[in-house]
Short mmCIF file of C-alpha atoms and ligand atoms in Angstrom, two decimals:
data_model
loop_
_atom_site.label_atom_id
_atom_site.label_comp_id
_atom_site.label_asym_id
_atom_site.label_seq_id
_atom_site.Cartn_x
_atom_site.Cartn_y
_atom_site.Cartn_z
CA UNK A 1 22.82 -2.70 -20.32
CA UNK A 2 21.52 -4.64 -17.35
CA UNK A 3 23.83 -2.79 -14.80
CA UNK A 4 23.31 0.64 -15.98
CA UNK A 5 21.73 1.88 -12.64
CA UNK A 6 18.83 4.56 -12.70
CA UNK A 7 20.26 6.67 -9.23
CA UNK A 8 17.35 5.20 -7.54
CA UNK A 9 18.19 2.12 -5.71
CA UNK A 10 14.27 1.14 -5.14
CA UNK A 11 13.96 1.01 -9.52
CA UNK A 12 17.40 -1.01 -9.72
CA UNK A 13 15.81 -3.28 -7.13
CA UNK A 14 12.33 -3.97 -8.56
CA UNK A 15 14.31 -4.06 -12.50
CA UNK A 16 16.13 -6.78 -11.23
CA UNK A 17 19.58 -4.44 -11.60
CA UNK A 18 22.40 -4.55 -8.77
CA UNK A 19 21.68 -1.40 -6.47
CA UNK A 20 24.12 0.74 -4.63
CA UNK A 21 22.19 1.03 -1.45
CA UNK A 22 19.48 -1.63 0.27
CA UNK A 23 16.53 0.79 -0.76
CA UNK A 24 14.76 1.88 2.18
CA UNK A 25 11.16 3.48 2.80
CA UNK A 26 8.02 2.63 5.57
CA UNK A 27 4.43 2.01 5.34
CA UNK A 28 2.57 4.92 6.77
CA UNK A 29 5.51 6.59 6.82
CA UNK A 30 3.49 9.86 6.91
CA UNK A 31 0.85 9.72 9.27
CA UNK A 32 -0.25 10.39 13.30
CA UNK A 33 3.64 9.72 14.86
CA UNK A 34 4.97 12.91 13.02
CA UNK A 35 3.88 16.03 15.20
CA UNK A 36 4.09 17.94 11.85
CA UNK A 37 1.93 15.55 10.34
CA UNK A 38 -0.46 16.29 13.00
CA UNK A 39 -0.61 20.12 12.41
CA UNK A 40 -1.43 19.87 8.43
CA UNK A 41 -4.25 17.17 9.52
CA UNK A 42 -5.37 19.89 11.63
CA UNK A 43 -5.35 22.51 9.01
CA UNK A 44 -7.70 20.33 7.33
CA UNK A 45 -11.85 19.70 7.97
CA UNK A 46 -11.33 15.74 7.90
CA UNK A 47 -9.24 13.09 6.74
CA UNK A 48 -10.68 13.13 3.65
CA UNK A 49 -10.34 16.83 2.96
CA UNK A 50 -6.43 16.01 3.65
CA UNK A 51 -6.17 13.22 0.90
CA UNK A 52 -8.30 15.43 -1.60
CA UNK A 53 -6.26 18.84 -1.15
CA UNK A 54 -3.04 18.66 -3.11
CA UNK A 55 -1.89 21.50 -0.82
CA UNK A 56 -1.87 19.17 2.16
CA UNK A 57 -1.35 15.81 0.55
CA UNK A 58 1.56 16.71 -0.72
CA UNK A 59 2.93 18.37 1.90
CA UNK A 60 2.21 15.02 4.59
CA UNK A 61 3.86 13.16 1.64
CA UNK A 62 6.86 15.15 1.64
CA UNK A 63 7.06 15.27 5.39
CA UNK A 64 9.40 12.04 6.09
CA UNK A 65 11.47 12.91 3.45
CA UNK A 66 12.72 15.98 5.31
CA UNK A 67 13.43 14.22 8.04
CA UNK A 68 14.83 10.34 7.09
CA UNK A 69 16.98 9.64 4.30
CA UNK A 70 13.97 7.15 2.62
CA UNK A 71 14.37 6.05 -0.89
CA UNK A 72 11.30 6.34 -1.96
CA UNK A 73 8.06 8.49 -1.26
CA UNK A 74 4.13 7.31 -0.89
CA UNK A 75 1.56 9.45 -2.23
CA UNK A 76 -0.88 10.65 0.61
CA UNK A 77 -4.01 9.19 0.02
CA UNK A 78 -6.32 6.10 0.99
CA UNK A 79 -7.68 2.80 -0.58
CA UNK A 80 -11.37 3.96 0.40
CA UNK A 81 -10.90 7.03 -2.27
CA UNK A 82 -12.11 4.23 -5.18
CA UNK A 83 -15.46 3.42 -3.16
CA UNK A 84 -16.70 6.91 -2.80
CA UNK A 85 -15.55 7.55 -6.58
CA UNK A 86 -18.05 5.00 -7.46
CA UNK A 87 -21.08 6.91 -5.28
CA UNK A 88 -20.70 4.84 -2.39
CA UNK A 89 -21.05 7.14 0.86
CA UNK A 90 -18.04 7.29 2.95
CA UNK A 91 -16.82 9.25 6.06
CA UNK A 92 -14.33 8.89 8.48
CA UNK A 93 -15.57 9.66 12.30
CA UNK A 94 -12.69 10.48 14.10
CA UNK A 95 -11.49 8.10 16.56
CA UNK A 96 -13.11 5.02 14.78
CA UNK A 97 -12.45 4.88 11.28
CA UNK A 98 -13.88 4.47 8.24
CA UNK A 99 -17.82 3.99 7.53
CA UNK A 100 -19.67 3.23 3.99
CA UNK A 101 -23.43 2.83 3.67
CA UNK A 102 -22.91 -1.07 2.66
CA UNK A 103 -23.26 -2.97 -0.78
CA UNK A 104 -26.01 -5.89 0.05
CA UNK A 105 -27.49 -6.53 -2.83
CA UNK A 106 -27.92 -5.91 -6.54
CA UNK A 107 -29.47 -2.60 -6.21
CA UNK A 108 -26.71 -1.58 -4.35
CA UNK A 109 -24.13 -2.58 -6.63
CA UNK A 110 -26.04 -1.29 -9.83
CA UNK A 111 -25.98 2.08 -8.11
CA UNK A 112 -22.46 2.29 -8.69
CA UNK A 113 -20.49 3.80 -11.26
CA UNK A 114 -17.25 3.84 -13.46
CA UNK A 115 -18.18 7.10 -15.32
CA UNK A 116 -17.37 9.38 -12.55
CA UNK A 117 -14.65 8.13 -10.79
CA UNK A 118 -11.86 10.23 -13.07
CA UNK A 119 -12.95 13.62 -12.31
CA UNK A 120 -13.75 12.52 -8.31
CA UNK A 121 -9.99 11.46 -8.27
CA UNK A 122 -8.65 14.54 -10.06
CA UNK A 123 -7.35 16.33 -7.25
CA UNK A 124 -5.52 12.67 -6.55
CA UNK A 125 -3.29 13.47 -9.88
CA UNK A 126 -2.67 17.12 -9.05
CA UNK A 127 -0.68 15.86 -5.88
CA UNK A 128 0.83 13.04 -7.67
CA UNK A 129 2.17 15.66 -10.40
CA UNK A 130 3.36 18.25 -7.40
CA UNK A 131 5.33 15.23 -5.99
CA UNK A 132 7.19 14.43 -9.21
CA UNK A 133 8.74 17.47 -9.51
CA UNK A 134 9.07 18.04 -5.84
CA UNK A 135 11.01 14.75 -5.26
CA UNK A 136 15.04 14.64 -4.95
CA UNK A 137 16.36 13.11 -7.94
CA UNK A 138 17.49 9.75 -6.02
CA UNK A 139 14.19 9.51 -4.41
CA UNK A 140 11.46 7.44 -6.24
CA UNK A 141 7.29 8.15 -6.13
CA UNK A 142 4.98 5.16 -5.04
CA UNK A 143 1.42 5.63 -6.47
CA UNK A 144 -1.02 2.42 -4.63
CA UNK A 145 -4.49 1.65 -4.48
CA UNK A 146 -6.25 -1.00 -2.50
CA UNK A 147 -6.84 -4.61 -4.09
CA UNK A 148 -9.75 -5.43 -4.89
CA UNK A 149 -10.48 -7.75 -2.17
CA UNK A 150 -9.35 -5.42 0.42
CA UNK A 151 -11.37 -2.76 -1.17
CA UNK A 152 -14.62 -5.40 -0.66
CA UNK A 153 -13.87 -5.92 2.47
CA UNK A 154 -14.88 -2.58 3.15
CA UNK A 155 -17.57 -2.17 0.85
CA UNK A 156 -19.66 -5.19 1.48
CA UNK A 157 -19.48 -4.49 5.61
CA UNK A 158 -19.37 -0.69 5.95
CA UNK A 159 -16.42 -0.81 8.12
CA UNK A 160 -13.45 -2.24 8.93
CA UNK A 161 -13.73 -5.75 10.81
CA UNK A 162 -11.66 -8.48 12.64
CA UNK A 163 -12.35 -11.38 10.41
CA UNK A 164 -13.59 -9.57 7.29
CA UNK A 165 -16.82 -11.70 7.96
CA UNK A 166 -19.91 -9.81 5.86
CA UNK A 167 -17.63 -10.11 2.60
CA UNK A 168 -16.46 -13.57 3.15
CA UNK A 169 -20.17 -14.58 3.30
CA UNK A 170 -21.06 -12.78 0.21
CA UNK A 171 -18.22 -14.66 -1.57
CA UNK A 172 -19.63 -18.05 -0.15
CA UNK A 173 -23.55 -17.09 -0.67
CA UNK A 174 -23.74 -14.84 -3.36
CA UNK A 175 -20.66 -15.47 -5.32
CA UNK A 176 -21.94 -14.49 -8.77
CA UNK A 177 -22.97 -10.92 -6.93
CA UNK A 178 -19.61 -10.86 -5.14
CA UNK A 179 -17.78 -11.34 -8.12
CA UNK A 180 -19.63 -8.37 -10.29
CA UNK A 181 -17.78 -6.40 -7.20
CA UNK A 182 -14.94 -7.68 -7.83
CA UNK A 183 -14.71 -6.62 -11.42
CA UNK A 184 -16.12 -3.70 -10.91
CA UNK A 185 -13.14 -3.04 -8.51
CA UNK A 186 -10.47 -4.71 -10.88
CA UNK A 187 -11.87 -1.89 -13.30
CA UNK A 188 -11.76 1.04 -11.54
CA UNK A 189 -8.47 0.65 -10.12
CA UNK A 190 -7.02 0.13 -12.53
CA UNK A 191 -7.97 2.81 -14.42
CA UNK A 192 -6.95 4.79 -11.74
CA UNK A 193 -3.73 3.64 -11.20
CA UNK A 194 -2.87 4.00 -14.80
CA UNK A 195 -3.96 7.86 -13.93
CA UNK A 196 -1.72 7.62 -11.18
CA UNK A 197 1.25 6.25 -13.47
CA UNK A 198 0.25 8.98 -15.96
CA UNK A 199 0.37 11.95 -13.44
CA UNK A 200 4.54 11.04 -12.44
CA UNK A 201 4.06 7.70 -10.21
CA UNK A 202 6.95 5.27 -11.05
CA UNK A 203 6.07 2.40 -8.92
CA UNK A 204 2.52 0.94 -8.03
CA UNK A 205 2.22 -0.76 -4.80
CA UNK A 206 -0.95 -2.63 -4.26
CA UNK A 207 -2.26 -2.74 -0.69
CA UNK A 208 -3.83 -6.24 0.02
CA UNK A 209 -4.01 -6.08 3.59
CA UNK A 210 -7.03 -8.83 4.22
CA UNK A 211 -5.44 -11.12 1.62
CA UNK A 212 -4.42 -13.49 4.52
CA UNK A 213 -8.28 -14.28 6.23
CA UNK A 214 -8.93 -16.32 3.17
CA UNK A 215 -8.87 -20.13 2.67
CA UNK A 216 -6.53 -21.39 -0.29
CA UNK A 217 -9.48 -21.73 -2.73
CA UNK A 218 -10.76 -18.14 -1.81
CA UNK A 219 -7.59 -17.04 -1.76
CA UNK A 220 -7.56 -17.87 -5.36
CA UNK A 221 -10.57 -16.57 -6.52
CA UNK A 222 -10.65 -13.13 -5.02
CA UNK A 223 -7.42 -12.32 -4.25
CA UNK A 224 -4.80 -13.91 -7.01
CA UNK A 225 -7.57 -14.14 -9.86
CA UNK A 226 -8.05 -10.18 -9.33
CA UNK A 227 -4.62 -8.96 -8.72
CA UNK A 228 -3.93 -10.73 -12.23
CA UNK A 229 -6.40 -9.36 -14.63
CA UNK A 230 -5.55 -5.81 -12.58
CA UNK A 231 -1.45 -6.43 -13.47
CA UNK A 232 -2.54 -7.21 -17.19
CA UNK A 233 -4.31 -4.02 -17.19
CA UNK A 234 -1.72 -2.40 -15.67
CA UNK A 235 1.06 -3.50 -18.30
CA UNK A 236 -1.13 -2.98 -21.24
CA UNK A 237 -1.95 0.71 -20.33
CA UNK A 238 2.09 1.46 -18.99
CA UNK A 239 4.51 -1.54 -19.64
CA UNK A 240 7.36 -1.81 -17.60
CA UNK A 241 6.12 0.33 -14.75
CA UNK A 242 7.31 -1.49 -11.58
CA UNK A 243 4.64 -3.62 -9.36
CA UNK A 244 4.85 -4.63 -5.70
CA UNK A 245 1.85 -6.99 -4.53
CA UNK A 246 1.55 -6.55 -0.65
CA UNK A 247 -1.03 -10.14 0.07
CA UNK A 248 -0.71 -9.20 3.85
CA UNK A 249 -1.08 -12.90 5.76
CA UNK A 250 -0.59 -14.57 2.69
CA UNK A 251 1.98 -16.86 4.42
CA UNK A 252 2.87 -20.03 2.38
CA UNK A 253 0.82 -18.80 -0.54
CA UNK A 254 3.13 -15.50 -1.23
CA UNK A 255 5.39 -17.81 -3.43
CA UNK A 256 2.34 -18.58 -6.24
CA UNK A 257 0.90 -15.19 -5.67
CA UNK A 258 4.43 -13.99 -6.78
CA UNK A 259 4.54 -16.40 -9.97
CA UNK A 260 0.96 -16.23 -10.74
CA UNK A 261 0.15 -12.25 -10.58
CA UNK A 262 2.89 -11.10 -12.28
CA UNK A 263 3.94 -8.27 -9.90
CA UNK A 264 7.44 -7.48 -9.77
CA UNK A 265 7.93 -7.63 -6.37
CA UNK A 266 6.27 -8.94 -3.03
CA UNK A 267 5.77 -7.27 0.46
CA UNK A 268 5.65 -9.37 3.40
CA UNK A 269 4.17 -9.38 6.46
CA UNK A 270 6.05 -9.24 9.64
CA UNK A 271 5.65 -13.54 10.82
CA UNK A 272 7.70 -14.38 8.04
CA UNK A 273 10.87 -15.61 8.76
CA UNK A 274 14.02 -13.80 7.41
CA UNK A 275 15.11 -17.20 5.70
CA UNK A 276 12.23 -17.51 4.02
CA UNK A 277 12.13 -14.30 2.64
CA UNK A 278 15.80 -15.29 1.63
CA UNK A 279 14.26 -18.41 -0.39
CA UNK A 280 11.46 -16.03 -2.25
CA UNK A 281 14.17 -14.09 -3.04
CA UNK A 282 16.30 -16.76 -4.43
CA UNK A 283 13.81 -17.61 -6.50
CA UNK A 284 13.96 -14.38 -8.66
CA UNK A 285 12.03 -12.46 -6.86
CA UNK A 286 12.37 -8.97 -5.11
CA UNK A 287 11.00 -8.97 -1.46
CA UNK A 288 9.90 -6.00 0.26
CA UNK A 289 9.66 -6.00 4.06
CA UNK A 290 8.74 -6.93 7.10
CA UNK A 291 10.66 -5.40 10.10
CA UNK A 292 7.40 -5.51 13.10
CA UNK A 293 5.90 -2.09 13.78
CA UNK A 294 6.39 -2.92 17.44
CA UNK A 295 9.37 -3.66 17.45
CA UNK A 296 9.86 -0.12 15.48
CA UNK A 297 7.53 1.60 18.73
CA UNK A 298 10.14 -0.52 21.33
CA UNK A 299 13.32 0.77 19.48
CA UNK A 300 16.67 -0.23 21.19
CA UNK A 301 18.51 -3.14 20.91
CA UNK A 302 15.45 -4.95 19.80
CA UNK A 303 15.19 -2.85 16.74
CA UNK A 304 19.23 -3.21 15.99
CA UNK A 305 19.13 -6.68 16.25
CA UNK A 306 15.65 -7.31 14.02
CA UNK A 307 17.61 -4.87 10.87
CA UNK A 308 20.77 -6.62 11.29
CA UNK A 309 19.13 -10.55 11.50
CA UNK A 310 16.66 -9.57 7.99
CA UNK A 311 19.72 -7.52 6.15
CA UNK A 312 22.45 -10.17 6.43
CA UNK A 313 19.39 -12.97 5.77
CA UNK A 314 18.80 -11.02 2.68
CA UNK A 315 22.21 -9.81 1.73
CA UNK A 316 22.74 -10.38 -1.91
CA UNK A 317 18.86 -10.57 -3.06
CA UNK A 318 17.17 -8.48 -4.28
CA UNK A 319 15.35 -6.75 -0.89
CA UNK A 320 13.94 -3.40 -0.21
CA UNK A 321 13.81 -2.76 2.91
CA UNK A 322 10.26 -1.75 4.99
CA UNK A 323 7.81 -3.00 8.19
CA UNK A 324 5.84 -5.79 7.57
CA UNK A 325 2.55 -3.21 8.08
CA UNK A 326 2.53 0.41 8.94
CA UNK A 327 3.99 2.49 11.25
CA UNK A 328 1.05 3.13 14.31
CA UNK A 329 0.94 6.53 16.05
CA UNK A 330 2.41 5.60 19.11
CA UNK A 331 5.82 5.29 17.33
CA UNK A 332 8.70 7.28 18.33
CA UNK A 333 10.22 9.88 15.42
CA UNK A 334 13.65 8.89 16.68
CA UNK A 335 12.98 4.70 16.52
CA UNK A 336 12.59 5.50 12.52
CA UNK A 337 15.91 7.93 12.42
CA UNK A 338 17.24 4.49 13.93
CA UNK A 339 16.55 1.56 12.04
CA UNK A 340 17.90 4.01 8.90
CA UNK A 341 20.97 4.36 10.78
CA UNK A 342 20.90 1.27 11.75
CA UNK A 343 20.83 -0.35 8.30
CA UNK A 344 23.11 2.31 6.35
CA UNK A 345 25.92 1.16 9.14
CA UNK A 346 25.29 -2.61 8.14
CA UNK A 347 26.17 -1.52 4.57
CA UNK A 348 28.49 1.01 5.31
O1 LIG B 401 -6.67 10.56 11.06
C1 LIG B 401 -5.82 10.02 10.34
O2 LIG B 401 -4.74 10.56 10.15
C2 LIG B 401 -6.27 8.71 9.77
C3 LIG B 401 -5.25 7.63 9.66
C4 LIG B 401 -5.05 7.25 8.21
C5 LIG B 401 -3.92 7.52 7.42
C6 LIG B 401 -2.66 8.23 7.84
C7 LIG B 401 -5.98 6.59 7.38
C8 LIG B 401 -7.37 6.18 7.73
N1 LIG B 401 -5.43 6.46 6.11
C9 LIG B 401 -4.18 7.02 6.09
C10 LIG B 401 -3.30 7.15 4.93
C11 LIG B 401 -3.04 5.94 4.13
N2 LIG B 401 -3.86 4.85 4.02
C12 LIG B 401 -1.91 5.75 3.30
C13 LIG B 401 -0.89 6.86 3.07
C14 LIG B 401 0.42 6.67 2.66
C15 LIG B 401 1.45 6.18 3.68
O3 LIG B 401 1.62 4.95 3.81
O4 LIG B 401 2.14 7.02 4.28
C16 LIG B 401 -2.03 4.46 2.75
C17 LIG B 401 -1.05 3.75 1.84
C18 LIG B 401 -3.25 3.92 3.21
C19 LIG B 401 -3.80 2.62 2.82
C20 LIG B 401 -4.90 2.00 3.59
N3 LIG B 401 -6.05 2.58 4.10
C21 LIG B 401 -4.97 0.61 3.87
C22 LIG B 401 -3.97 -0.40 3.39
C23 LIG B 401 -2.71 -0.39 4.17
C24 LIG B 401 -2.82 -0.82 5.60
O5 LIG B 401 -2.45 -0.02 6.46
O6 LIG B 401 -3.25 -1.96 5.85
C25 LIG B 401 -6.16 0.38 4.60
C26 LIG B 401 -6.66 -0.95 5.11
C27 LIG B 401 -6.83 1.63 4.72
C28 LIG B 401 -8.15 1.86 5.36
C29 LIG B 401 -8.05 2.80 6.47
N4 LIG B 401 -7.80 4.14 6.31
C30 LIG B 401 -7.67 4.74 7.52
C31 LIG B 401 -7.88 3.75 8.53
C32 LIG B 401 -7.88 4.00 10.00
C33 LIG B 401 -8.07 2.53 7.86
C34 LIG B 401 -8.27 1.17 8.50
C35 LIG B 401 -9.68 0.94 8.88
C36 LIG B 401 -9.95 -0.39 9.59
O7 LIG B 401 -9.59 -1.46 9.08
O8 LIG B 401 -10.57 -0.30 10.66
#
């Protein structure tokens, strides 16, 4: 029973089965470097008129998979989609990224709401629907959402940030506040990744890309405390779908993260060391990662020899294989048809 394998090597990975193939797919893998990507964002009024028509989302989505031979597809969307689906204002002003009216205080928080959210996201679960049947058979769909903590990040200081400094001071000075947030978050998401799951995703990866500018005891509070209750959920509404936890920076504390959340799988970021993705591994569970993005944008023998060092580190374990953040715009098309090459040959 244990061996009979799905046909897609990224399920037999995170189900603890053996797979045929190291399963392959990249963060961002649609996005700015693909000129084709750029003429559908063009078609579009804004970013956010790009994640909310299923015309267009689905079409970025399917974009890679035309061109690589990926095992797995991403839905087009963003973690910012939950904030504005609770009435917080959000835009994106082109060249600079993301901006929200911020959450200071009590009023601010009260003023948001669960009751909305599902029909805001609706046009979410029409792409994620279009992508289930659109997908080749060995090909599997990722539906993701932000963690909360990540999420609050962006909340709490309107923008993105270098340190993640406005929400770290609302943990530390209004913690109580912070942590109605929090919950709030925990809620929402998980409601709509159990949409997600409902609409044809068959794997939930959870983006927790500021997970690494807290100290231990933060750490555990607002990022592991979160992701748990949010896995529970997850189970309870749609047991055995597959989770992958991605605690960006998390460094030494990605082992107890692993044990302690109960995702199914972790994503690393790019400092970690082959060999000690190797030891995660041996320890039962599946690793996703971490090959650098720049390395990926400096392609040539750099790039052979980073594939070949993490697939023989991780040859035998349970590894899927991916950056250790996403691809940036200034990455080549042909760098990507590479390290696929690359790592098919090391199998091959
Ligand atoms: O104009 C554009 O095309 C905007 C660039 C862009 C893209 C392609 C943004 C704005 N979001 C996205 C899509 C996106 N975002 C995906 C699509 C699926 C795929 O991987 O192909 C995903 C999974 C995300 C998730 C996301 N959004 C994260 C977590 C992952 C990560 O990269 O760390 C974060 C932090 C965001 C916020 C966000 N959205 C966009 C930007 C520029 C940012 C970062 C803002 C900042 O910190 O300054």
């Amino acid at each position: 029973m244990a061996d009979i394998k799905t046909g897609k090597p990224i399920l037999d990975v995170l189900d603890g089965r053996t797979a045929t193939r190291t399963p392959i797919w990249l963060m961002r893998q649609a996005g700015r470097y693909l000129p084709e990507y750029r003429a559908t964002r063009a078609q579009a009024r804004d970013f956010l008129d790009l994640c909310y028509s299923p015309d267009l989302a689905t079409e970025v989505t399917l974009q890679p998979l035309r061109r690589y031979d990926l095992d797995a597809a991403i839905l087009f969307a963003d973690i910012l989609l939950i904030p504005q689906a609770l009435g917080q204002n959000l835009k994106f002003v082109e060249g600079e990224g993301p901006r929200l009216e911020p959450v200071k205080d009590a009023t601010d928080l009260d003023r948001l709401r669960l009751d909305g959210c599902a029909d805001h996201l609706a046009p979410v679960m029409e792409t994620v629907r279009r992508l289930s049947q659109a997908l080749p058979a060995h090909v599997a769909l990722i539906g993701f959402a932000g963690a909360p903590w990540t999420v609050a990040t962006y909340m709490v200081a309107g923008q993105g940030t270098d340190d993640q400094g406005p929400a770290r001071m609302m943990a530390y000075r209004q913690p109580e506040l912070f942590g109605k947030l929090i919950d709030l978050l925990v809620q929402a998401t998980a409601d709509y990744l159990l949409a997600q799951v409902k609409a044809g995703a068959e794997i939930i990866q959870i983006f927790d890309t500021w997970a690494g500018s807290l100290p231990q005891a933060e750490f555990d509070k607002w990022v592991i405390a979160p992701t748990r209750k949010l896995v529970a959920l997850l189970r309870q509404g749609a047991p055995g779908i597959p989770v992958i936890g991605f605690a960006r920076g998390a460094g030494m504390g990605h082992g107890i993260y692993a044990k302690t959340t109960g995702v199914d799988a972790i994503s690393v970021e790019t400092q970690m060391a082959p060999s000690a993705m190797a030891d995660l591994a041996g320890q039962g569970i599946a690793v996703q990662g971490n090959i650098d993005p720049l390395a990926l944008v400096a392609g040539g023998p750099c790039l052979d020899h980073a594939v070949d060092e993490l697939l023989g580190a991780m040859k035998g374990h349970r590894h899927i294989l991916n950056l250790g953040h996403g691809i940036v715009p200034q990455t080549s098309p042909d760098h990507v048809s590479q390290l696929i090459d690359r790592a098919r040959k090391f199998e091959a």
